[in-house]
């Protein structure tokens, strides 16, 4: 501990032992288990254990530079913090974030794998570059709210990165990050208004293993970004685009065509999405039926209405599963234009089937439904066959007209 000897040279040490506390004015740098702070003309309380502040420094200051950075040169601060252990360095992060980060990177070389700097507004590109150079084994990094982060390269082994509300990160910054983060699995960038389609393109082109992407309220994201995600990140399972108000149904079409592993889509406030877009997203194919037959063993009711990509092959796989044989009771296949009478022959194996819908299945014939009823007499078949179009009249006969038509 250092004190102002000019003002306090006459301080009585014997008096301090007799009294548990004594007060005096200091301008001092204090080390303790709680951290390190600069105190300028504040009141100090001396106890038997260590020194505490009676008028605390505002640790949650919003200023970019903490007081310690203004009072001491950077080299001296680095030297001071180098004597602290890692736990104490983390506790000191509220005092001088950038300096602490630099020391952490030097002290944690080789074993640091997860680090959260959430809300550390003084941490900038310099600190991130040092981490990339020295902490090469880091896998999870949270920079949420670090508003001074802009354009920096990432860490080679990084799998999780959160740069939410880092408002200076641009598409150029994403391009630099992507160059060093090819193992990235999760990328969260909520509230980054400077990120555009170009940045997402470079990110997804380099980080093809991405499974989670959150771009909430990134208002400059357009359909091109979603196209890049769907084409490059085929294993994407969670995508959040809530508040991306410029997206249209074209984005949903891209996801429907390419993102077959997608499980969660968050699209709140995407006001340009319509029913047509979501219909394109939910593309049910024969592969979908294969997955249903494997994993939905207790399925009793299934509606495949207007699933125009379903074929006889998909029905064959589904009807051969224990789910269909022992449990399925109701099946809706109306407006499935590719299924034929062969699909009805496969339905014969569904012993619990009680109702089937076949409206507007143009390749289904009456002969096929008759065979199905013969094997399942209790089955209710709802069907509709359009009347045959009459052939055009031959010769010079009188043109037929219905009674409601009037000859003018």
Tab-separated table of C-alpha atoms in Angstrom:
chain	number	residue	atom	x	y	z
A	1	UNK	CA	0.000	0.000	0.000
A	2	UNK	CA	1.149	3.490	-0.867
A	3	UNK	CA	0.031	6.589	1.021
A	4	UNK	CA	0.509	10.333	0.926
A	5	UNK	CA	3.424	10.683	3.380
A	6	UNK	CA	3.424	14.488	3.105
A	7	UNK	CA	0.097	14.768	4.839
A	8	UNK	CA	0.317	11.815	7.209
A	9	UNK	CA	3.877	11.378	8.410
A	10	UNK	CA	2.776	12.006	12.007
A	11	UNK	CA	0.268	9.201	12.062
A	12	UNK	CA	0.502	7.224	15.352
A	13	UNK	CA	0.806	3.482	14.654
A	14	UNK	CA	0.356	2.641	18.338
A	15	UNK	CA	-2.958	4.482	18.266
A	16	UNK	CA	-4.124	2.313	15.388
A	17	UNK	CA	-3.504	-0.846	17.424
A	18	UNK	CA	-5.491	0.490	20.349
A	19	UNK	CA	-8.466	1.381	18.228
A	20	UNK	CA	-10.045	-1.080	15.813
A	21	UNK	CA	-10.633	1.691	13.265
A	22	UNK	CA	-9.078	5.043	12.418
A	23	UNK	CA	-9.892	7.469	9.570
A	24	UNK	CA	-7.579	9.590	7.422
A	25	UNK	CA	-7.457	11.200	3.996
A	26	UNK	CA	-5.371	9.432	1.311
A	27	UNK	CA	-4.649	9.236	-2.359
A	28	UNK	CA	-3.770	5.558	-2.621
A	29	UNK	CA	-3.651	2.384	-4.705
A	30	UNK	CA	-5.167	-0.479	-2.704
A	31	UNK	CA	-4.746	-4.224	-3.193
A	32	UNK	CA	-7.088	-6.615	-1.425
A	33	UNK	CA	-8.945	-9.863	-2.008
A	34	UNK	CA	-11.764	-7.815	-3.510
A	35	UNK	CA	-9.641	-6.210	-6.190
A	36	UNK	CA	-7.573	-3.129	-6.874
A	37	UNK	CA	-8.737	0.470	-7.089
A	38	UNK	CA	-7.326	3.961	-7.150
A	39	UNK	CA	-8.670	6.168	-4.386
A	40	UNK	CA	-8.212	9.903	-4.652
A	41	UNK	CA	-8.814	11.867	-1.446
A	42	UNK	CA	-11.323	9.354	-0.125
A	43	UNK	CA	-11.843	8.265	3.462
A	44	UNK	CA	-10.061	5.027	4.370
A	45	UNK	CA	-11.012	2.699	7.215
A	46	UNK	CA	-8.163	0.618	8.676
A	47	UNK	CA	-9.069	-2.728	10.224
A	48	UNK	CA	-7.077	-5.693	11.476
A	49	UNK	CA	-7.688	-7.723	8.310
A	50	UNK	CA	-7.095	-5.290	5.424
A	51	UNK	CA	-8.112	-1.895	4.090
A	52	UNK	CA	-11.607	-1.076	2.894
A	53	UNK	CA	-13.241	1.927	1.285
A	54	UNK	CA	-15.921	3.840	3.143
A	55	UNK	CA	-16.728	5.869	0.043
A	56	UNK	CA	-16.621	3.325	-2.771
A	57	UNK	CA	-15.478	4.013	-6.283
A	58	UNK	CA	-18.334	3.696	-8.730
A	59	UNK	CA	-17.562	0.271	-10.204
A	60	UNK	CA	-20.446	0.404	-12.659
A	61	UNK	CA	-19.328	3.580	-14.336
A	62	UNK	CA	-20.387	4.066	-17.922
A	63	UNK	CA	-17.212	5.914	-18.833
A	64	UNK	CA	-14.993	4.273	-21.410
A	65	UNK	CA	-11.898	4.704	-19.262
A	66	UNK	CA	-11.759	3.784	-15.582
A	67	UNK	CA	-9.984	6.144	-13.183
A	68	UNK	CA	-6.997	3.850	-12.871
A	69	UNK	CA	-6.303	4.218	-16.597
A	70	UNK	CA	-6.150	7.990	-16.219
A	71	UNK	CA	-3.826	8.029	-13.205
A	72	UNK	CA	-1.166	5.464	-14.175
A	73	UNK	CA	0.624	4.610	-17.418
A	74	UNK	CA	-0.408	1.415	-19.141
A	75	UNK	CA	2.942	-0.309	-18.614
A	76	UNK	CA	2.790	0.238	-14.846
A	77	UNK	CA	-0.791	-1.012	-14.635
A	78	UNK	CA	0.147	-4.177	-16.510
A	79	UNK	CA	3.016	-4.724	-14.114
A	80	UNK	CA	0.803	-4.247	-11.065
A	81	UNK	CA	-1.898	-6.624	-12.259
A	82	UNK	CA	0.643	-9.274	-13.205
A	83	UNK	CA	1.082	-10.080	-9.493
A	84	UNK	CA	-2.603	-11.010	-9.061
A	85	UNK	CA	-3.993	-14.523	-9.439
A	86	UNK	CA	-6.613	-15.343	-12.049
A	87	UNK	CA	-9.587	-15.221	-9.657
A	88	UNK	CA	-8.601	-11.781	-8.401
A	89	UNK	CA	-8.076	-10.572	-11.962
A	90	UNK	CA	-11.641	-11.537	-12.759
A	91	UNK	CA	-12.844	-9.603	-9.729
A	92	UNK	CA	-10.902	-6.581	-10.907
A	93	UNK	CA	-12.650	-6.513	-14.264
A	94	UNK	CA	-14.985	-3.756	-13.131
A	95	UNK	CA	-12.037	-1.479	-12.355
A	96	UNK	CA	-9.967	-1.579	-15.510
A	97	UNK	CA	-11.484	-3.979	-17.971
A	98	UNK	CA	-9.002	-3.687	-20.832
A	99	UNK	CA	-5.948	-4.034	-18.592
A	100	UNK	CA	-7.487	-6.995	-16.779
A	101	UNK	CA	-8.321	-8.663	-20.076
A	102	UNK	CA	-4.746	-8.273	-21.243
A	103	UNK	CA	-3.453	-9.855	-18.046
A	104	UNK	CA	-5.996	-12.640	-18.188
A	105	UNK	CA	-4.893	-13.538	-21.689
A	106	UNK	CA	-1.261	-13.706	-20.551
A	107	UNK	CA	-1.983	-15.673	-17.399
A	108	UNK	CA	-4.492	-18.090	-18.943
A	109	UNK	CA	-2.515	-19.172	-21.991
A	110	UNK	CA	-3.289	-22.798	-22.829
A	111	UNK	CA	-6.107	-23.587	-20.406
A	112	UNK	CA	-8.768	-20.869	-20.810
A	113	UNK	CA	-11.734	-22.325	-22.731
A	114	UNK	CA	-14.699	-20.178	-21.739
A	115	UNK	CA	-14.833	-16.433	-21.059
A	116	UNK	CA	-17.667	-13.950	-20.622
A	117	UNK	CA	-16.937	-10.231	-20.936
A	118	UNK	CA	-20.606	-9.277	-21.009
A	119	UNK	CA	-21.054	-5.567	-20.437
A	120	UNK	CA	-17.342	-4.754	-20.370
A	121	UNK	CA	-17.618	-1.548	-22.355
A	122	UNK	CA	-13.900	-0.739	-22.191
A	123	UNK	CA	-12.828	-3.934	-23.959
A	124	UNK	CA	-11.874	-3.193	-27.557
A	125	UNK	CA	-10.305	-4.758	-30.603
A	126	UNK	CA	-6.826	-4.733	-29.031
A	127	UNK	CA	-7.881	-7.055	-26.232
A	128	UNK	CA	-9.665	-9.380	-28.641
A	129	UNK	CA	-6.624	-9.599	-30.896
A	130	UNK	CA	-4.436	-10.517	-27.914
A	131	UNK	CA	-6.894	-13.257	-26.950
A	132	UNK	CA	-6.818	-14.644	-30.480
A	133	UNK	CA	-3.010	-14.736	-30.371
A	134	UNK	CA	-2.458	-16.084	-26.849
A	135	UNK	CA	-5.601	-17.998	-25.791
A	136	UNK	CA	-5.753	-20.359	-28.729
A	137	UNK	CA	-7.810	-23.014	-26.910
A	138	UNK	CA	-10.773	-20.790	-26.079
A	139	UNK	CA	-14.074	-22.345	-27.217
A	140	UNK	CA	-16.769	-20.049	-25.795
A	141	UNK	CA	-16.598	-16.266	-25.855
A	142	UNK	CA	-19.325	-13.815	-24.850
A	143	UNK	CA	-18.757	-10.185	-25.867
A	144	UNK	CA	-22.345	-9.032	-25.392
A	145	UNK	CA	-22.502	-5.283	-24.880
A	146	UNK	CA	-18.804	-4.669	-25.627
A	147	UNK	CA	-19.525	-1.601	-27.702
A	148	UNK	CA	-15.888	-0.917	-28.624
A	149	UNK	CA	-15.492	-4.211	-30.479
A	150	UNK	CA	-15.612	-3.627	-34.230
A	151	UNK	CA	-13.286	-5.471	-36.614
A	152	UNK	CA	-11.192	-8.292	-35.154
A	153	UNK	CA	-10.191	-11.806	-36.071
A	154	UNK	CA	-11.587	-14.685	-34.055
A	155	UNK	CA	-10.023	-17.689	-32.314
A	156	UNK	CA	-9.348	-20.852	-34.287
A	157	UNK	CA	-11.047	-23.271	-31.845
A	158	UNK	CA	-14.002	-21.041	-31.064
A	159	UNK	CA	-17.361	-22.857	-31.115
A	160	UNK	CA	-19.665	-20.320	-29.430
A	161	UNK	CA	-19.571	-16.564	-30.044
A	162	UNK	CA	-21.967	-13.933	-28.717
A	163	UNK	CA	-21.511	-10.372	-30.031
A	164	UNK	CA	-25.019	-9.123	-29.252
A	165	UNK	CA	-25.372	-5.348	-29.015
A	166	UNK	CA	-21.814	-4.788	-30.186
A	167	UNK	CA	-23.124	-1.945	-32.280
A	168	UNK	CA	-19.825	-1.231	-34.062
A	169	UNK	CA	-19.495	-4.684	-35.596
A	170	UNK	CA	-20.038	-4.433	-39.343
A	171	UNK	CA	-20.023	-6.816	-42.283
A	172	UNK	CA	-16.280	-6.267	-42.603
A	173	UNK	CA	-15.902	-7.308	-38.976
A	174	UNK	CA	-17.834	-10.524	-39.629
A	175	UNK	CA	-15.575	-11.261	-42.571
A	176	UNK	CA	-12.499	-10.984	-40.334
A	177	UNK	CA	-14.115	-13.077	-37.594
A	178	UNK	CA	-15.035	-15.798	-40.062
A	179	UNK	CA	-11.446	-16.176	-41.249
A	180	UNK	CA	-10.356	-17.582	-37.924
A	181	UNK	CA	-13.532	-19.280	-36.639
A	182	UNK	CA	-14.173	-22.143	-39.036
A	183	UNK	CA	-15.228	-24.455	-36.172
A	184	UNK	CA	-18.002	-22.125	-35.032
A	185	UNK	CA	-21.254	-23.896	-34.071
A	186	UNK	CA	-23.269	-21.035	-32.552
A	187	UNK	CA	-23.302	-17.363	-33.539
A	188	UNK	CA	-25.440	-14.810	-31.663
A	189	UNK	CA	-25.532	-11.228	-32.912
A	190	UNK	CA	-28.708	-9.602	-31.610
A	191	UNK	CA	-29.100	-5.875	-32.143
A	192	UNK	CA	-26.145	-5.489	-34.539
A	193	UNK	CA	-27.664	-3.031	-36.970
A	194	UNK	CA	-24.524	-2.660	-39.119
A	195	UNK	CA	-24.514	-6.319	-40.184
A	196	UNK	CA	-25.797	-6.826	-43.737
A	197	UNK	CA	-26.243	-9.691	-46.195
A	198	UNK	CA	-22.594	-9.395	-47.219
A	199	UNK	CA	-21.363	-10.087	-43.694
A	200	UNK	CA	-23.648	-13.100	-43.253
A	201	UNK	CA	-22.475	-14.441	-46.622
A	202	UNK	CA	-18.808	-14.367	-45.564
A	203	UNK	CA	-19.637	-15.809	-42.144
A	204	UNK	CA	-21.638	-18.751	-43.451
A	205	UNK	CA	-19.251	-19.459	-46.301
A	206	UNK	CA	-16.374	-19.964	-43.846
A	207	UNK	CA	-18.332	-21.355	-40.865
A	208	UNK	CA	-20.305	-24.119	-42.578
A	209	UNK	CA	-20.750	-26.085	-39.316
A	210	UNK	CA	-23.031	-23.453	-37.783
A	211	UNK	CA	-26.132	-24.948	-36.153
A	212	UNK	CA	-27.447	-21.959	-34.194
A	213	UNK	CA	-27.724	-18.433	-35.608
A	214	UNK	CA	-29.531	-15.596	-33.814
A	215	UNK	CA	-29.914	-12.287	-35.651
A	216	UNK	CA	-32.715	-10.711	-33.634
A	217	UNK	CA	-33.392	-7.045	-34.551
A	218	UNK	CA	-30.603	-6.936	-37.141
A	219	UNK	CA	-32.716	-4.616	-39.236
A	220	UNK	CA	-30.451	-4.555	-42.310
A	221	UNK	CA	-30.671	-8.297	-42.866
A	222	UNK	CA	-32.492	-9.181	-46.107
A	223	UNK	CA	-33.442	-12.311	-48.052
A	224	UNK	CA	-29.896	-12.690	-49.386
A	225	UNK	CA	-28.591	-13.422	-45.884
A	226	UNK	CA	-31.129	-16.201	-45.355
A	227	UNK	CA	-30.249	-17.642	-48.754
A	228	UNK	CA	-26.584	-17.767	-47.719
A	229	UNK	CA	-27.486	-19.476	-44.431
A	230	UNK	CA	-29.652	-22.086	-46.157
A	231	UNK	CA	-27.079	-22.875	-48.840
A	232	UNK	CA	-23.890	-22.948	-46.742
A	233	UNK	CA	-25.088	-24.113	-43.295
A	234	UNK	CA	-27.013	-27.264	-44.143
A	235	UNK	CA	-26.958	-28.454	-40.493
A	236	UNK	CA	-28.703	-25.351	-39.117
A	237	UNK	CA	-31.248	-26.355	-36.443
A	238	UNK	CA	-32.117	-23.000	-34.814
A	239	UNK	CA	-32.544	-19.676	-36.587
A	240	UNK	CA	-33.793	-16.475	-34.976
A	241	UNK	CA	-34.702	-13.590	-37.296
A	242	UNK	CA	-37.231	-11.850	-35.054
A	243	UNK	CA	-37.341	-8.146	-35.792
A	244	UNK	CA	-35.625	-8.501	-39.187
A	245	UNK	CA	-38.355	-6.483	-40.810
A	246	UNK	CA	-37.006	-6.565	-44.379
A	247	UNK	CA	-37.360	-10.337	-44.819
A	248	UNK	CA	-40.018	-11.640	-47.216
A	249	UNK	CA	-41.518	-14.999	-48.200
A	250	UNK	CA	-38.446	-15.577	-50.357
A	251	UNK	CA	-36.470	-16.263	-47.173
A	252	UNK	CA	-38.950	-18.968	-46.152
A	253	UNK	CA	-38.672	-20.527	-49.598
A	254	UNK	CA	-34.879	-20.711	-49.278
A	255	UNK	CA	-35.196	-22.396	-45.882
A	256	UNK	CA	-37.798	-24.815	-47.207
A	257	UNK	CA	-35.597	-25.832	-50.133
A	258	UNK	CA	-32.294	-26.275	-48.293
A	259	UNK	CA	-32.581	-26.276	-44.483
A	260	UNK	CA	-34.017	-29.734	-43.901
A	261	UNK	CA	-32.535	-30.025	-40.389
A	262	UNK	CA	-34.187	-26.804	-39.162
A	263	UNK	CA	-36.102	-27.417	-35.926
A	264	UNK	CA	-36.696	-23.930	-34.486
A	265	UNK	CA	-37.506	-20.753	-36.401
A	266	UNK	CA	-38.147	-17.526	-34.476
A	267	UNK	CA	-39.736	-14.928	-36.753
A	268	UNK	CA	-41.602	-12.481	-34.497
A	269	UNK	CA	-42.346	-9.082	-36.080
A	270	UNK	CA	-41.430	-10.292	-39.579
A	271	UNK	CA	-44.506	-8.582	-40.954
A	272	UNK	CA	-43.821	-9.442	-44.610
A	273	UNK	CA	-44.121	-13.207	-44.041
A	274	UNK	CA	-47.407	-14.626	-45.381
A	275	UNK	CA	-49.197	-17.974	-45.389
A	276	UNK	CA	-47.760	-18.711	-48.826
A	277	UNK	CA	-44.242	-18.384	-47.482
A	278	UNK	CA	-44.832	-20.709	-44.558
A	279	UNK	CA	-46.469	-23.214	-46.873
A	280	UNK	CA	-43.300	-23.237	-48.956
A	281	UNK	CA	-41.260	-23.702	-45.793
A	282	UNK	CA	-43.191	-26.756	-44.650
A	283	UNK	CA	-42.349	-29.042	-47.581
A	284	UNK	CA	-43.471	-32.576	-46.686
A	285	UNK	CA	-41.764	-35.275	-48.766
A	286	UNK	CA	-41.332	-39.048	-48.715
A	287	UNK	CA	-38.317	-38.511	-46.465
A	288	UNK	CA	-40.613	-36.866	-43.915
A	289	UNK	CA	-42.805	-39.968	-43.868
A	290	UNK	CA	-39.725	-42.135	-43.362
A	291	UNK	CA	-38.802	-40.140	-40.255
A	292	UNK	CA	-42.368	-40.317	-38.956
A	293	UNK	CA	-42.430	-44.079	-39.339
A	294	UNK	CA	-39.177	-44.387	-37.365
A	295	UNK	CA	-39.764	-41.979	-34.489
A	296	UNK	CA	-43.540	-41.512	-34.072
A	297	UNK	CA	-44.441	-45.040	-33.044
A	298	UNK	CA	-47.778	-44.147	-31.401
A	299	UNK	CA	-49.197	-41.902	-34.126
A	300	UNK	CA	-52.987	-42.250	-34.531
A	301	UNK	CA	-54.029	-39.356	-36.775
A	302	UNK	CA	-52.051	-37.943	-39.701
A	303	UNK	CA	-53.062	-35.205	-42.126
A	304	UNK	CA	-51.080	-34.924	-45.367
A	305	UNK	CA	-53.537	-32.650	-47.162
A	306	UNK	CA	-52.030	-30.688	-50.059
A	307	UNK	CA	-48.632	-32.366	-49.602
A	308	UNK	CA	-47.952	-32.397	-53.306
A	309	UNK	CA	-44.555	-34.121	-53.066
A	310	UNK	CA	-45.824	-37.301	-51.404
A	311	UNK	CA	-45.599	-40.362	-53.671
A	312	UNK	CA	-46.503	-44.035	-53.474
A	313	UNK	CA	-42.995	-44.790	-52.220
A	314	UNK	CA	-43.470	-42.619	-49.145
A	315	UNK	CA	-46.813	-44.290	-48.387
A	316	UNK	CA	-45.159	-47.708	-48.748
A	317	UNK	CA	-42.470	-46.893	-46.164
A	318	UNK	CA	-44.998	-45.437	-43.759
A	319	UNK	CA	-47.512	-48.304	-44.030
A	320	UNK	CA	-44.786	-50.868	-43.385
A	321	UNK	CA	-43.914	-49.389	-39.980
A	322	UNK	CA	-45.301	-50.623	-36.612
A	323	UNK	CA	-46.848	-47.182	-36.186
A	324	UNK	CA	-49.106	-47.549	-39.230
A	325	UNK	CA	-49.822	-51.252	-38.800
A	326	UNK	CA	-50.912	-51.108	-35.148
A	327	UNK	CA	-51.937	-47.504	-34.377
A	328	UNK	CA	-52.902	-45.242	-37.268
A	329	UNK	CA	-56.683	-44.645	-37.327
A	330	UNK	CA	-57.206	-41.578	-39.526
A	331	UNK	CA	-55.267	-40.576	-42.632
A	332	UNK	CA	-55.916	-37.534	-44.826
A	333	UNK	CA	-54.448	-37.719	-48.335
A	334	UNK	CA	-56.671	-35.243	-50.154
A	335	UNK	CA	-55.062	-33.128	-52.877
A	336	UNK	CA	-51.971	-35.329	-53.131
A	337	UNK	CA	-51.677	-35.486	-56.934
A	338	UNK	CA	-48.826	-38.017	-57.128
A	339	UNK	CA	-50.346	-40.966	-55.249
A	340	UNK	CA	-52.009	-43.762	-57.222
A	341	UNK	CA	-53.968	-46.948	-56.540
A	342	UNK	CA	-50.685	-48.556	-55.474
A	343	UNK	CA	-50.731	-46.369	-52.362
A	344	UNK	CA	-54.175	-47.759	-51.489
A	345	UNK	CA	-52.831	-51.306	-51.742
A	346	UNK	CA	-50.214	-50.398	-49.085
A	347	UNK	CA	-52.955	-49.077	-46.798
A	348	UNK	CA	-54.369	-52.592	-46.531
A	349	UNK	CA	-51.674	-53.300	-43.881
A	350	UNK	CA	-53.110	-50.609	-41.565
A	351	UNK	CA	-55.438	-52.834	-39.535
A	352	UNK	CA	-56.647	-50.037	-37.212
A	353	UNK	CA	-57.462	-47.592	-40.037
A	354	UNK	CA	-61.016	-46.221	-39.698
A	355	UNK	CA	-61.094	-43.192	-42.001
A	356	UNK	CA	-59.200	-42.057	-45.076
A	357	UNK	CA	-59.626	-38.862	-47.105
A	358	UNK	CA	-58.997	-39.069	-50.874
A	359	UNK	CA	-60.604	-35.906	-52.261
A	360	UNK	CA	-59.097	-34.594	-55.500
A	361	UNK	CA	-56.464	-37.333	-55.778
A	362	UNK	CA	-56.567	-37.404	-59.552
A	363	UNK	CA	-54.678	-40.684	-60.009
A	364	UNK	CA	-56.928	-42.655	-57.649
A	365	UNK	CA	-59.620	-44.755	-59.326
A	366	UNK	CA	-62.872	-46.319	-58.156
A	367	UNK	CA	-61.362	-49.765	-58.667
A	368	UNK	CA	-58.609	-48.934	-56.194
A	369	UNK	CA	-61.027	-47.773	-53.499
A	370	UNK	CA	-63.181	-50.884	-54.008
A	371	UNK	CA	-60.171	-53.160	-53.353
A	372	UNK	CA	-59.346	-51.176	-50.213
A	373	UNK	CA	-62.915	-51.507	-48.868
A	374	UNK	CA	-62.891	-55.225	-49.607
A	375	UNK	CA	-59.932	-55.757	-47.257
A	376	UNK	CA	-61.042	-53.207	-44.622
A	377	UNK	CA	-64.842	-53.394	-44.557
A	378	UNK	CA	-65.177	-51.021	-41.560
A	379	UNK	CA	-63.135	-48.293	-43.245
A	380	UNK	CA	-64.859	-45.032	-44.214
A	381	UNK	CA	-63.404	-43.755	-47.489
A	382	UNK	CA	-64.189	-40.139	-48.332
A	383	UNK	CA	-63.622	-39.716	-52.027
A	384	UNK	CA	-64.672	-37.585	-54.949
A	385	UNK	CA	-64.292	-38.366	-58.644
A	386	UNK	CA	-64.777	-35.522	-61.084
A	387	UNK	CA	-67.248	-36.325	-63.881
A	388	UNK	CA	-65.771	-37.321	-67.190
A	389	UNK	CA	-65.625	-34.467	-69.662
A	390	UNK	CA	-67.943	-35.313	-72.588
A	391	UNK	CA	-66.296	-35.579	-75.995
A	392	UNK	CA	-66.897	-32.796	-78.492
A	393	UNK	CA	-69.899	-33.304	-80.787
A	394	UNK	CA	-69.200	-34.867	-84.166
A	395	UNK	CA	-70.723	-33.601	-87.405
A	396	UNK	CA	-72.987	-30.637	-87.870
A	397	UNK	CA	-75.382	-31.398	-85.021
A	398	UNK	CA	-76.965	-28.665	-82.973
A	399	UNK	CA	-74.695	-27.230	-80.258
A	400	UNK	CA	-75.764	-28.376	-76.825
A	401	UNK	CA	-76.455	-25.659	-74.273
A	402	UNK	CA	-77.632	-25.764	-70.695
A	403	UNK	CA	-80.960	-24.196	-69.768
A	404	UNK	CA	-79.344	-21.270	-67.967
A	405	UNK	CA	-77.572	-20.027	-71.098
A	406	UNK	CA	-79.219	-17.518	-73.398
A	407	UNK	CA	-78.535	-17.286	-77.106
A	408	UNK	CA	-77.863	-13.710	-78.127
